[in-house]
Structure formats: structure tokens, C-alpha cells
CSV table of C-alpha atoms and ligand atoms in Angstrom, one decimal:
chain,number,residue,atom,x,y,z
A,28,UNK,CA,50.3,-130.4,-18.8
A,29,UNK,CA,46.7,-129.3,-18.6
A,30,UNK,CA,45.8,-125.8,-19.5
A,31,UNK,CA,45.5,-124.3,-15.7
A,32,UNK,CA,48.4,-122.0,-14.7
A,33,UNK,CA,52.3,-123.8,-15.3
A,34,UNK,CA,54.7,-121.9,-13.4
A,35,UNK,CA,57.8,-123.9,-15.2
A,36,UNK,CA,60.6,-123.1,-13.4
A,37,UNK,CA,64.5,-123.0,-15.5
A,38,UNK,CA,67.3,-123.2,-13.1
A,39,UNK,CA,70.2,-122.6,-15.4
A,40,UNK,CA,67.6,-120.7,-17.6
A,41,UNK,CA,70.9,-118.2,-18.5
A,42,UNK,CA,72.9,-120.7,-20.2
A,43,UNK,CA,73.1,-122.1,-23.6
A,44,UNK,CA,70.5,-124.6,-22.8
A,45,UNK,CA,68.2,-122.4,-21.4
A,46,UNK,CA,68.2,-119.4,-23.6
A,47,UNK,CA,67.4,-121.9,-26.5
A,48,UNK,CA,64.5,-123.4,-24.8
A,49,UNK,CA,63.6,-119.4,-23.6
A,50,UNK,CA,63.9,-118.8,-27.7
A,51,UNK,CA,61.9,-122.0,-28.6
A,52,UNK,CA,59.5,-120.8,-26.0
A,53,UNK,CA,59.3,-117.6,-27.6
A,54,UNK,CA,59.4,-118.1,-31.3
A,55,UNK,CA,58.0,-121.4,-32.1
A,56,UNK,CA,54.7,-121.4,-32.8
A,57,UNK,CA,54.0,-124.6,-32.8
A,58,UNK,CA,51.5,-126.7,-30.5
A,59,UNK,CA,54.3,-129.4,-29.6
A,60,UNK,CA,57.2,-126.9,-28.9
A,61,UNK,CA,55.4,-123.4,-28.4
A,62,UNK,CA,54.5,-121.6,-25.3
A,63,UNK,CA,50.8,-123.1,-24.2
A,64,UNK,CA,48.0,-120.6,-22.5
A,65,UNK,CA,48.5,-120.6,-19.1
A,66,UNK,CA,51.7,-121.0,-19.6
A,67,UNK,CA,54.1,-119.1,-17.0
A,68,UNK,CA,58.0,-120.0,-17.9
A,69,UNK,CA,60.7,-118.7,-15.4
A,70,UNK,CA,64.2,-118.8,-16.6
A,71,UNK,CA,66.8,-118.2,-13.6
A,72,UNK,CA,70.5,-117.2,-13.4
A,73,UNK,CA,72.7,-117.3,-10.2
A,74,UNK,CA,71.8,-114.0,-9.3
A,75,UNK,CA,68.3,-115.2,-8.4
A,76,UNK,CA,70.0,-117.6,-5.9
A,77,UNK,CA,73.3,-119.9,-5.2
A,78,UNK,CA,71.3,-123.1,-5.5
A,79,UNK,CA,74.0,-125.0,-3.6
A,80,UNK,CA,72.9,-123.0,-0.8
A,81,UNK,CA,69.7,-124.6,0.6
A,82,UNK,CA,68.3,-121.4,2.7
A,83,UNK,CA,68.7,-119.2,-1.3
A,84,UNK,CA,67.5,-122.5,-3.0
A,85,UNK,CA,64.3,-122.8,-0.8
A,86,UNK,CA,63.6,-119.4,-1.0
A,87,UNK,CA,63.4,-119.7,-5.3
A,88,UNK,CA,60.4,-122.5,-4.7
A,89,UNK,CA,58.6,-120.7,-1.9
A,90,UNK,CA,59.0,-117.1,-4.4
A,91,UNK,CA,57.3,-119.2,-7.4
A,92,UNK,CA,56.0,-122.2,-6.3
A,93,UNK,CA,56.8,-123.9,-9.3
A,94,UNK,CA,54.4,-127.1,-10.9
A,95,UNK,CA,57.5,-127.5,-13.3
A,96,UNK,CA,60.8,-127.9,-13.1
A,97,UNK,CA,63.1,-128.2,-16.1
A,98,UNK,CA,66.8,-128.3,-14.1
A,99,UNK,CA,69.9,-127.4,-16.2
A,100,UNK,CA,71.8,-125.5,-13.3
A,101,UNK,CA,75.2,-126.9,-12.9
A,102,UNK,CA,79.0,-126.3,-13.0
A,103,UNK,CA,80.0,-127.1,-16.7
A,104,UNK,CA,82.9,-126.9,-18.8
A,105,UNK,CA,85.1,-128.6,-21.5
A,106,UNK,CA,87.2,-131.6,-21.1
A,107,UNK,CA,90.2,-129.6,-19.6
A,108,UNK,CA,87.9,-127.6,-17.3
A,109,UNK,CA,87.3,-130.9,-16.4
A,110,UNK,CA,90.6,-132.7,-15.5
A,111,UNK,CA,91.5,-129.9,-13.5
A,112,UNK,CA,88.2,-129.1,-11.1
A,113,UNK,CA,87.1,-132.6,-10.6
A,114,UNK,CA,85.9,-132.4,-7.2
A,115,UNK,CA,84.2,-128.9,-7.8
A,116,UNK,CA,82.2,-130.0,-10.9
A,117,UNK,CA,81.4,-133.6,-8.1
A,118,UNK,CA,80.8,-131.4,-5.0
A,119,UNK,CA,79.1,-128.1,-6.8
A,120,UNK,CA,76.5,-130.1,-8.8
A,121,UNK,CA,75.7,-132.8,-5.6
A,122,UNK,CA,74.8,-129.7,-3.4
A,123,UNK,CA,73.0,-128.0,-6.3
A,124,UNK,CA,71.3,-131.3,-7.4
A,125,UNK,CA,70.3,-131.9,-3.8
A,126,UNK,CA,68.6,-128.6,-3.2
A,127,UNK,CA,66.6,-128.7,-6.4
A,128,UNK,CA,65.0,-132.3,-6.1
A,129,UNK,CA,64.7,-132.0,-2.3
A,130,UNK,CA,62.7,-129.0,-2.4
A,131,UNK,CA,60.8,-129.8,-5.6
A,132,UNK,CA,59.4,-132.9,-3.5
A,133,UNK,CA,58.8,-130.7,-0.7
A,134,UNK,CA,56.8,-128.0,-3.1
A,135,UNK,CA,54.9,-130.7,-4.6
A,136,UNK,CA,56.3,-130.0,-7.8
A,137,UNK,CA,54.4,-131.9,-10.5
A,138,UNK,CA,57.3,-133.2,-13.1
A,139,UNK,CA,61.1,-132.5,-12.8
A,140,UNK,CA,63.1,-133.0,-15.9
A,141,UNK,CA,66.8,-133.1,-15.3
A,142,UNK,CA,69.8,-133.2,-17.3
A,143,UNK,CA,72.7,-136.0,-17.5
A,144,UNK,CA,75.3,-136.1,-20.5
A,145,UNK,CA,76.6,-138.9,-22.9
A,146,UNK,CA,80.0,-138.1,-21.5
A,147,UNK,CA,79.0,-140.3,-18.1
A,148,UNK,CA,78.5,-142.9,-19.6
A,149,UNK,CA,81.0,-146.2,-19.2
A,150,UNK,CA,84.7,-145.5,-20.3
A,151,UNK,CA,84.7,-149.7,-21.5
A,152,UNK,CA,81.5,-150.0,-22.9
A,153,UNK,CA,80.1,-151.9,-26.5
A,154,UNK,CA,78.4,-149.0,-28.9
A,155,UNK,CA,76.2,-148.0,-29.6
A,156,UNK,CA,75.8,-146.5,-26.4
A,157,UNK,CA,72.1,-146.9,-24.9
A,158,UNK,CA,70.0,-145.3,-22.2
A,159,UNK,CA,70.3,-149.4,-20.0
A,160,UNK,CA,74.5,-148.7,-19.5
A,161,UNK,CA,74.5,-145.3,-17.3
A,162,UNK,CA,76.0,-147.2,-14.9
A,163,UNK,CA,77.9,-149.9,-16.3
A,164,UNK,CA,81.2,-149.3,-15.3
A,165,UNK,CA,83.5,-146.2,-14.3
A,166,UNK,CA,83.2,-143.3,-16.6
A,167,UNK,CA,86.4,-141.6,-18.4
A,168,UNK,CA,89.3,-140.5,-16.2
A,169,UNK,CA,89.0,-136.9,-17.2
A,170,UNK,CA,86.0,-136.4,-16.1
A,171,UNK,CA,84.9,-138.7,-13.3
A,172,UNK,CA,83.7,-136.2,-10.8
A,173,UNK,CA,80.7,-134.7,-13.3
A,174,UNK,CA,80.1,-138.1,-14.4
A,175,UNK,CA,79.2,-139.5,-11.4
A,176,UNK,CA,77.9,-136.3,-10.1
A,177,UNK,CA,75.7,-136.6,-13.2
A,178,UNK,CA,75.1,-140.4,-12.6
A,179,UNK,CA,73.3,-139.5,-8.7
A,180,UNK,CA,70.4,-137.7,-10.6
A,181,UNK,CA,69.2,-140.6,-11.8
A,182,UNK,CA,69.7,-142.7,-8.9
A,183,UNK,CA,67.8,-139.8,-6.8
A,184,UNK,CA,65.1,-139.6,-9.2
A,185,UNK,CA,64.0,-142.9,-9.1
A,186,UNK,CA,64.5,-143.3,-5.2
A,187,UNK,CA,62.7,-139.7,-4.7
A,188,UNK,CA,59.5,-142.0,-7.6
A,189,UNK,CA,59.9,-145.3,-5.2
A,190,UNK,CA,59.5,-143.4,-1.4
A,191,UNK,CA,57.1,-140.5,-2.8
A,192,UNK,CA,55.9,-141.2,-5.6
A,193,UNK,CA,58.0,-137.7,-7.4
A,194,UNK,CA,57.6,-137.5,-11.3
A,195,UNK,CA,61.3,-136.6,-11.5
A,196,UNK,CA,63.0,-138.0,-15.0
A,197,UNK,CA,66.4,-137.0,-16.9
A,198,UNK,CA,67.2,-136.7,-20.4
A,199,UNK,CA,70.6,-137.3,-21.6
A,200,UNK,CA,72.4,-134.8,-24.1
A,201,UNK,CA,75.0,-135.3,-25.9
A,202,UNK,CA,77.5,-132.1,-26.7
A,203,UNK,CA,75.5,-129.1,-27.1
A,204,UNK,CA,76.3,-126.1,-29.3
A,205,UNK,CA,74.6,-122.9,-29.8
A,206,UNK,CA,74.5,-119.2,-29.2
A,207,UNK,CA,74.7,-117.9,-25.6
A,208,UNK,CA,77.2,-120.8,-25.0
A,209,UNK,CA,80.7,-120.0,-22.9
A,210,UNK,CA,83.4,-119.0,-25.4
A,211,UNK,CA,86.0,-118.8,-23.1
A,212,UNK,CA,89.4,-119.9,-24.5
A,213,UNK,CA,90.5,-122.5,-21.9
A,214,UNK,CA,87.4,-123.6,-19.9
A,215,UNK,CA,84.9,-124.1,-23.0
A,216,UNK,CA,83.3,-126.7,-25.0
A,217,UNK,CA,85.3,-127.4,-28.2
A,218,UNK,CA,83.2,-126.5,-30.8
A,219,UNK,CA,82.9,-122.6,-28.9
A,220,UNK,CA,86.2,-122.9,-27.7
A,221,UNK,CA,87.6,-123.2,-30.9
A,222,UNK,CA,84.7,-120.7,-32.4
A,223,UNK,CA,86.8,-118.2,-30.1
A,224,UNK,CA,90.4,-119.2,-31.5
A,225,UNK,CA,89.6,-119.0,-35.1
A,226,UNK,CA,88.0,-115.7,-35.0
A,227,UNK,CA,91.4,-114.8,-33.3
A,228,UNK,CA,93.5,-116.2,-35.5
A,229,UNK,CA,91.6,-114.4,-38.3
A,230,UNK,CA,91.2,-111.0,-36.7
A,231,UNK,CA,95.2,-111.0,-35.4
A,232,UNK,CA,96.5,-112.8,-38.4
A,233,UNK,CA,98.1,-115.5,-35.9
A,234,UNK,CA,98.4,-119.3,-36.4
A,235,UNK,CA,94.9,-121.4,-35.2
A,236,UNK,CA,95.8,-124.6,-33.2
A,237,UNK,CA,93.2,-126.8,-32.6
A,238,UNK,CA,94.0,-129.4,-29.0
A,239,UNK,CA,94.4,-133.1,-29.2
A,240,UNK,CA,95.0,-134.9,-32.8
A,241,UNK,CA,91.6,-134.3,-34.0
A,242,UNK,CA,90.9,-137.9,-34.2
A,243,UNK,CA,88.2,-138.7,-31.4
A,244,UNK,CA,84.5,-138.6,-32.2
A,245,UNK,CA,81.9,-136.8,-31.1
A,246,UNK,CA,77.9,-135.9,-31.9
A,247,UNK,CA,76.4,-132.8,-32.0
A,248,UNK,CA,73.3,-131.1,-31.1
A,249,UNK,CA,72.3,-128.1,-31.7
A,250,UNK,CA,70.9,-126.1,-28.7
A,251,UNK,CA,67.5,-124.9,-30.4
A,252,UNK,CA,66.9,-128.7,-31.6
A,253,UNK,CA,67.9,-129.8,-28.1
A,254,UNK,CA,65.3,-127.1,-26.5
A,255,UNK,CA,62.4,-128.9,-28.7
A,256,UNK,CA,63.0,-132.0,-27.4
A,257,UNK,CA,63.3,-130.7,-23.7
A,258,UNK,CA,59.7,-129.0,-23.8
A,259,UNK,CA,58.9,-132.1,-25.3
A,260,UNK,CA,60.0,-134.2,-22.4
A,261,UNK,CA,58.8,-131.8,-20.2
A,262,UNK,CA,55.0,-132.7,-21.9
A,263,UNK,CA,55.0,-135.7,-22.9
A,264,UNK,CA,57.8,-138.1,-21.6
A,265,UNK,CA,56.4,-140.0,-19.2
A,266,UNK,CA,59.0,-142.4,-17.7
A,267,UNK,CA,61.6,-142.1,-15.1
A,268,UNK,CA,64.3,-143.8,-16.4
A,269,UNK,CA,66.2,-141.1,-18.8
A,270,UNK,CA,66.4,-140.4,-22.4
A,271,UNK,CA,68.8,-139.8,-24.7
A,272,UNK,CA,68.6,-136.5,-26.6
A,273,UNK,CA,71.4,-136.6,-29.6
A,274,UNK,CA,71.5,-136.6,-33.5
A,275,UNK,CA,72.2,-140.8,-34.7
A,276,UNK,CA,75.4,-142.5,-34.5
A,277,UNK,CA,75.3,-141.2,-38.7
A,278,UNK,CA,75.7,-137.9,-37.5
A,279,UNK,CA,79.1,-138.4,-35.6
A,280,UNK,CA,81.9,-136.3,-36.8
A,281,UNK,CA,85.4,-135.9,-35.8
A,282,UNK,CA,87.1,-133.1,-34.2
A,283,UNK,CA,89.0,-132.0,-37.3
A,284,UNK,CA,85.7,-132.2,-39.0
A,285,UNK,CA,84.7,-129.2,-36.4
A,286,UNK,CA,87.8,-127.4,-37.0
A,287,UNK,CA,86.5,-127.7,-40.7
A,288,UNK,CA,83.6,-126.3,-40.6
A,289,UNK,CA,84.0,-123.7,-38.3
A,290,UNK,CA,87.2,-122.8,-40.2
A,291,UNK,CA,84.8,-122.6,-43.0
A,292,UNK,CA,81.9,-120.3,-41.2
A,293,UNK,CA,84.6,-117.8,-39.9
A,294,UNK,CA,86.2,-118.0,-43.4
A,295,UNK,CA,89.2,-118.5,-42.2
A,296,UNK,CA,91.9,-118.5,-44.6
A,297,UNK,CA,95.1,-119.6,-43.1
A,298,UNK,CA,96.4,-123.2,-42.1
A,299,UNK,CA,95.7,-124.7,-38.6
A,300,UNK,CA,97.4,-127.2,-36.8
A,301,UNK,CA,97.1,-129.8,-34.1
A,302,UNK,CA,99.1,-129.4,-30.6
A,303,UNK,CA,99.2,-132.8,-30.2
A,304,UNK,CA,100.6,-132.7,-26.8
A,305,UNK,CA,96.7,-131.8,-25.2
A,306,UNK,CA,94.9,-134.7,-24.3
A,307,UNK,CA,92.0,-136.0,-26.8
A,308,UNK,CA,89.6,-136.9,-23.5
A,309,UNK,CA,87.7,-139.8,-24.5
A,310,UNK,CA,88.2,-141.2,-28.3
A,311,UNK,CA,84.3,-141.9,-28.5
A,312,UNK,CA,80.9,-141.8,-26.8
A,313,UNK,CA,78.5,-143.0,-29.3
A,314,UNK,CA,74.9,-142.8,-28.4
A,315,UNK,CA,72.0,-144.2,-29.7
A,316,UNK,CA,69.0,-142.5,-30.2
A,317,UNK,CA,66.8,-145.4,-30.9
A,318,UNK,CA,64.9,-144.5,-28.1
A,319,UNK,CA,63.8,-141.1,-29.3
A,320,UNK,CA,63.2,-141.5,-32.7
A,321,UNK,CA,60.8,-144.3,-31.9
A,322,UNK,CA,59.1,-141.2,-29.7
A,323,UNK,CA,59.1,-138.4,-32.6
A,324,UNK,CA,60.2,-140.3,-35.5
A,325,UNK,CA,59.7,-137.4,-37.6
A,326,UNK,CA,61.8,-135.1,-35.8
A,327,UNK,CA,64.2,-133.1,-37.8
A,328,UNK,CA,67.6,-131.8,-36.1
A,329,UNK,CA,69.0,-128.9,-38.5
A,330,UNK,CA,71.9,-129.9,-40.6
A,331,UNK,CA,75.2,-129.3,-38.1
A,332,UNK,CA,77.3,-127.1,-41.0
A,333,UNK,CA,73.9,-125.3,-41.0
A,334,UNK,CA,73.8,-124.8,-37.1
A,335,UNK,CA,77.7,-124.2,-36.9
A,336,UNK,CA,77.1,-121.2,-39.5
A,337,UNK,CA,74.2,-119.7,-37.0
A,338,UNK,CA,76.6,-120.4,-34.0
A,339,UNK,CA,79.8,-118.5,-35.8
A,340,UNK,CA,76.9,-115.9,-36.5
A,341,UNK,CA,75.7,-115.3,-33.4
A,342,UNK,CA,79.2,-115.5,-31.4
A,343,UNK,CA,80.7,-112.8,-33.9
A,344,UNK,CA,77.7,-110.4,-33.4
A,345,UNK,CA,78.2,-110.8,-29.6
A,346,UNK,CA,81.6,-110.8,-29.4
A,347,UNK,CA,81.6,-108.0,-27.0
A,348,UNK,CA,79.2,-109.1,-24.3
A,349,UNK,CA,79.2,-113.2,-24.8
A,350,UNK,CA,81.0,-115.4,-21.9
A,351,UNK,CA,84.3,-115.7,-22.9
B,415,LIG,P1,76.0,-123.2,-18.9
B,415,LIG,O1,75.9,-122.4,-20.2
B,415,LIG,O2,77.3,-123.2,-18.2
B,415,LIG,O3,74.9,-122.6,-17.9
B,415,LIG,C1,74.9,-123.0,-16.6
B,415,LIG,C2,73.7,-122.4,-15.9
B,415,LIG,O4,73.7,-122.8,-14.6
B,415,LIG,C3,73.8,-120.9,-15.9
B,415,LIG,O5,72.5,-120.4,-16.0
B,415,LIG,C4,74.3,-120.6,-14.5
B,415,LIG,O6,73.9,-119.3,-14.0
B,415,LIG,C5,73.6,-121.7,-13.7
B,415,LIG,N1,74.3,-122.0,-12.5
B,415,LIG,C6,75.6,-122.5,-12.3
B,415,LIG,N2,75.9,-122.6,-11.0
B,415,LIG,C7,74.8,-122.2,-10.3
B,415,LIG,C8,74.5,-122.1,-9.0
B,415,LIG,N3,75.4,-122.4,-8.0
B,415,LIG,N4,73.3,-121.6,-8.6
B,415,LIG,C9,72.4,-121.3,-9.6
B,415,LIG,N5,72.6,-121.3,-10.9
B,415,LIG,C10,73.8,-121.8,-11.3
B,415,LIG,O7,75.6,-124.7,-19.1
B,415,LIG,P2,74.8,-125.4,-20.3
B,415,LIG,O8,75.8,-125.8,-21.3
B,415,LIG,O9,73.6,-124.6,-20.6
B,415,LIG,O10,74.3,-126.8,-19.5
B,415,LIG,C11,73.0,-126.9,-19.0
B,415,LIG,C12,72.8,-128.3,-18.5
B,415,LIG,O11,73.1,-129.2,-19.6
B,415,LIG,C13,73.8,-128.7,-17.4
B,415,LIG,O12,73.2,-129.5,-16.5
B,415,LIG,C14,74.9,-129.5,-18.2
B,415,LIG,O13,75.5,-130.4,-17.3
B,415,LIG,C15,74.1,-130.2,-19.3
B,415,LIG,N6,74.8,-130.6,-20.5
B,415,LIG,C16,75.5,-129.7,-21.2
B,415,LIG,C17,76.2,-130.1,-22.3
B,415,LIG,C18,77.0,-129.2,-23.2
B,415,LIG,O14,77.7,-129.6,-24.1
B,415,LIG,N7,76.9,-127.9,-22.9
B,415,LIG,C19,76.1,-131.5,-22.7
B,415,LIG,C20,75.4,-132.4,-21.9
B,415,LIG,C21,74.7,-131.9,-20.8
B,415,LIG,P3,74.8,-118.0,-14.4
B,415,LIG,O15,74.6,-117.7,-15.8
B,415,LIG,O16,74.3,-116.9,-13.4
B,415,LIG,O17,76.3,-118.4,-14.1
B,416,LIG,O1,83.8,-130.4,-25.8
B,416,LIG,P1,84.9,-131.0,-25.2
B,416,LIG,O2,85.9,-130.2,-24.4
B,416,LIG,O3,84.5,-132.2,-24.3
B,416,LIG,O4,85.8,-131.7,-26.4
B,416,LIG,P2,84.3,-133.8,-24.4
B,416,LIG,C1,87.1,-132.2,-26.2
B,416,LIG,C2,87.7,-132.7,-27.5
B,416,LIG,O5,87.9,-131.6,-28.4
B,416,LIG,C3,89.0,-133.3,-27.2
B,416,LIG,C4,89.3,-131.5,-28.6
B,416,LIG,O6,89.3,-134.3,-28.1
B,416,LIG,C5,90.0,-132.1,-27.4
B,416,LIG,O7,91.3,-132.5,-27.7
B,416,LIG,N1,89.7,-130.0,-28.6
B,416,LIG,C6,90.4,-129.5,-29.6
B,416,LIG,C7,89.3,-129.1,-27.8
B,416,LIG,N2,90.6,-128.1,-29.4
B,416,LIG,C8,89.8,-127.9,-28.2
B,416,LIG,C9,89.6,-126.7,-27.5
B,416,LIG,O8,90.0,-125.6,-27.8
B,416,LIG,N3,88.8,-126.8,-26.4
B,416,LIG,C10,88.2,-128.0,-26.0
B,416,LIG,N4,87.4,-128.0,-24.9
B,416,LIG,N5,88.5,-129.2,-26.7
B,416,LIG,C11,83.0,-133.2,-22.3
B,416,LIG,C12,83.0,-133.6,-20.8
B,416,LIG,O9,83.8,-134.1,-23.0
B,416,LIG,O10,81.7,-133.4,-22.8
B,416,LIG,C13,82.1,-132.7,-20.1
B,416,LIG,O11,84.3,-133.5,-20.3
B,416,LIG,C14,80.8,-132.4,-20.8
B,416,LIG,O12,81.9,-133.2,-18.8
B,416,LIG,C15,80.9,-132.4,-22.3
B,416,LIG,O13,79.8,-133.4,-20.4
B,416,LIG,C16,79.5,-132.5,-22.9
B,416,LIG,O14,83.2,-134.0,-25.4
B,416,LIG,O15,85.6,-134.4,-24.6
């Protein structure tokens, strides 16, 4: 991105992902991550339009005529958000998926970077999981509408590159945690969900019960960290195909290691438990991030007990006004 006026343009720019890259944007002061001269960044919410609605989505590129789009906009939620809204999360992100790469081609927008999830990939697949086997196979039970809601961006993107020639890439998370995230008890992520039920159990003296066995595997990225590497793709990543943003397969933890810890950042003193009768979703999704470290070998993703204590932090501080 040359030095004349970026309007980059965040759709989602009011959720977890999005206020980290707004606080990268704003606080790093680095070359690589930092806001650039010229620079004009955008971070929307809903309220600035319904992007499944074309007439409200159109009416966002004609008001900024964006050169940049980074596109995070999209229904989300946990794993039992998930088995119970699986056409919503499929029909919700197609329309709003639609409307964003549609009328970025028709604006003339200059890169699109979108955003997938290591949950889409293959249920039956061989690990460690690469960037080759998006589409491998059908995706886990519980959440097969957002996977293969998920899956279309990338099939878009590279049809949108073949007819017009559109710079529009993905990158690939894998489960993101920060502040700003949705705490809500039922509908959440785990590690905020069960942010929420500690700090309940500690504050009401009550029992903490943590879903599922505890046994599946997961990685964890830190929002901030993911942020970097988003401005980065945005910059420098120069394929279509997508990328895989996560910590290594080293980094994987189990579930009951997240109880752990955030047991530990709330300081927590009481026993928890596991109501095993809620499912455990997929056991694993291990991701490689070969791809990325060959990139920015040198990158550094902040230690997770480290970003876990930040997260607790930041949730209890905003208890009041957080999404819960
Ligand atoms: P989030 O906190 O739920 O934020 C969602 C954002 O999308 C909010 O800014 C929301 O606006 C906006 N939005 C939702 N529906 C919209 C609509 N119809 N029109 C306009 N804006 C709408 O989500 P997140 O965790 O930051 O996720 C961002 C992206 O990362 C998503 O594409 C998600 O699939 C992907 N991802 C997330 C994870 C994870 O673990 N969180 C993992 C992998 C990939 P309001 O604030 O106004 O509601
Ligand atoms: O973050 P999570 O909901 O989604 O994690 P996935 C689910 C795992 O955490 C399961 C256990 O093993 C649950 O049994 N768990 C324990 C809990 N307690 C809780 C709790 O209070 N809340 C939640 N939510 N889980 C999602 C996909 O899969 O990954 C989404 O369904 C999304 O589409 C996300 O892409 C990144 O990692 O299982």
C-alpha cells in the first residue's frame, strides 16, 4: 500500500477482531503493524448498515469509497450457538459475504482480505491441518452451515481474481480470544464464555461447570497478535489462496487447560466440574502454521496464560458494559 490516501474499510470493525486491529492501529508504533501516513482506517458496526441488505451495503462503499477492505462482518458464536442456528450462521454470512465482495468489485476496491476459520475445515482429515484441505471433505456436524458458509469466500474470491482480475484473499484464524469479545453465557466462545462463569461462580460463591469433558483440543490466538498479522496480510500477502493465522500445533491446549488458567486469572478458589452431558464439538482441528512462519519467521505471539490474564483483566473491568 503506497503512501497516497487508504480509506481501509472494517466491516465488523466492533468486534473482538476489529477493536484489536483498531488498538494495533492505534498503539503500535511500528512500521510493519502501525498506522501509515495517509492512512484513513474505518471500523464499522451494524448500526452503519445491515450488510445483508444490498441497498444499506451499497450505500457504506458509495459513503467511503473504500481502496481497502479488511471484512470480519459475520454472524459468530460458540459451538452451541452453532448446532442450534445452522442455517442463520449459512444464510446471514452468504448475504453479507455477497454484498461485501460484490460491491467491492464494483467500487474498484484495491485488496479485500477476508476471514475463514480452522473450524471449516474437513471433519476426516490427516493433521496437521494445512491451508491445501479447505475443502477436502464435509466439515463437523455442529457446525456445517458457517463452515461452508465460510468455505464460499474462498471459492468467490478466486472466481471474483479469474473473471476480473479482484485482489480478494482470506486468512484463516484459528479460535480467537481477547477483550471486546462476546461474554454471553450460552452463545459465546469458550474461553469468554467460561471467563463469564468463573467470575460468577466466584462473585456468587456457586459451583463453576465447565461443558463437555474437557478433553478436545484446541489453539489459541490472541486477538492483538491476530490484528498484527491481519494488517500484515492486508500489506503484504500477496496471494489469493488463504492463510492460516494461528499459534503452532506446540501451542495446542485442551479445554481443561483453559478452565485452568482462567480459573487461575480470576483466582478462583473453589472446585469446578465437567457437565459431561454437553457435547465436546469437534475433538481436534490442528492447524499448521507452516505457511506463516515461513512469511514472518520472527513473529512472536504473546504467551496464552499471559494473554488469558489480560483477557480476565479487561472482561472484569468491563463487566458492566461488555456483550454478555
Ligand atoms: P464478533 O465479535 O461477533 O463481531 C462481529 C462483527 O460483525 C460486529 O462488528 C458486528 O456488528 C458485525 N456484524 C454482524 N452482523 C452484521 C450485519 N448484518 N451487518 C453489519 N455488520 C454486522 O465477531 P469476531 O469474533 O470479531 O469475528 C470476526 C471475524 O472473524 C468473523 O468473520 C468470524 O467468522 C471470524 N473468526 C472468528 C473466530 C473467533 O474465535 N472469534 C475464529 C475464526 C474466525 P455489531 O457489533 O453492530 O453487532
Ligand atoms: O469456542 P467453542 O465454543 O467452539 O469451544 P469450537 C467449544 C469447546 O469448548 C467444546 C467446550 O469442547 C465445549 O464442550 N466448552 C466448555 C465450552 N465449556 C464451554 C462453554 O461454556 N462455552 C462454549 N462455547 N464451549 C467453534 C465453531 O468451534 O470454533 C465456530 O463452532 C467458530 O464456528 C469457532 O468457528 C472459532 O472451537 O468447538
Amino acid at each position: 500500500m503506497s503512501g497516497e490516501e487508504s480509506v481501509i474499510l472494517v466491516t465488523g470493525g466492533s468486534g473482538l477482531v476489529g477493536k484489536a486491529i483498531e488498538w494495533v492501529v492505534e498503539n503500535d508504533k511500528s512500521e510493519r503493524f502501525g498506522k501509515r501516513p495517509g492512512e484513513k482506517w474505518v471500523f464499522l458496526t451494524s448500526k452503519d448498515g445491515d450488510l445483508r441488505k444490498p441497498d444499506e451495503a451499497k450505500a457504506i462503499f458509495e459513503k467511503y469509497k473504500p481502496t481497502h477492505v479488511i471484512h470480519l462482518a459475520a454472524m459468530v458464536g460458540g459451538l452451541f450457538k452453532n448446532m442450534k442456528y445452522k442455517l442463520d450462521f449459512l444464510r446471514e454470512n452468504l448475504l453479507i459475504n455477497d454484498n461485501v465482495l460484490e460491491f467491492s468489485k464494483q467500487y474498484e476496491v484495491k485488496k479485500v482480505v477476508s476471514c475463514l476459520s480452522t473450524c471449516i475445515f474437513p471433519d476426516k482429515t490427516s493433521y496437521p491441518i494445512d491451508e491445501t484441505m479447505v475443502h477436502n471433505g464435509p466439515p463437523h456436524e455442529s457446525n456445517f452451515g458457517y463452515a461452508h458458509g465460510k468455505r464460499l469466500i474462498d471459492i468467490q474470491n478466486r472466481a471474483y481474481h479469474e473473471q476480473y482480475g479482484c485482489n480478494f484473499t482470506s486468512v484463516i484464524p484459528t479460535n480467537v480470544f481477547g477483550p471486546h469479545d462476546n461474554y454471553s453465557l450460552e452463545d459465546s466462545h469458550v474461553l469468554p464464555g467460561l471467563t463469564h462463569k468463573c467470575y460468577l461462580a466466584k462473585k456468587n460463591g456457586t459451583p463453576f461447570v465447565v461443558g463437555g469433558t474437557g478433553k478436545p483440543l484446541r489453539q489459541f490466538i490472541y486477538s492483538r497478535d491476530l490484528a498484527k498479522l491481519f494488517i500484515w496480510t492486508l500489506r503484504e500477502y500477496q496471494e489469493i489462496d488463504p492463510i492460516i493465522l494461528s499459534v503452532g500445533e506446540k501451542d495446542e491446549v485442551s479445554i481443561k487447560d483453559v478452565a485452568d488458567a482462567i480459573v487461575k486469572a480470576v483466582d478462583f478458589q473453589g472446585e469446578y466440574s465437567f457437565d459431561t452431558s454437553r457435547a465436546d464439538g469437534q475433538y481436534k482441528k490442528t492447524a499448521s502454521n507452516e505457511k506463516l512462519m515461513k512469511y514472518l519467521p520472527d513473529f512472536e505471539f504473546t504467551p496464552f496464560d499471559q494473554a488469558v490474564k489480560e483477557s480476565v483483566e479487561w472482561f472484569v473491568e468491563n463487566y458492566e458494559t461488555c456483550r454478555k
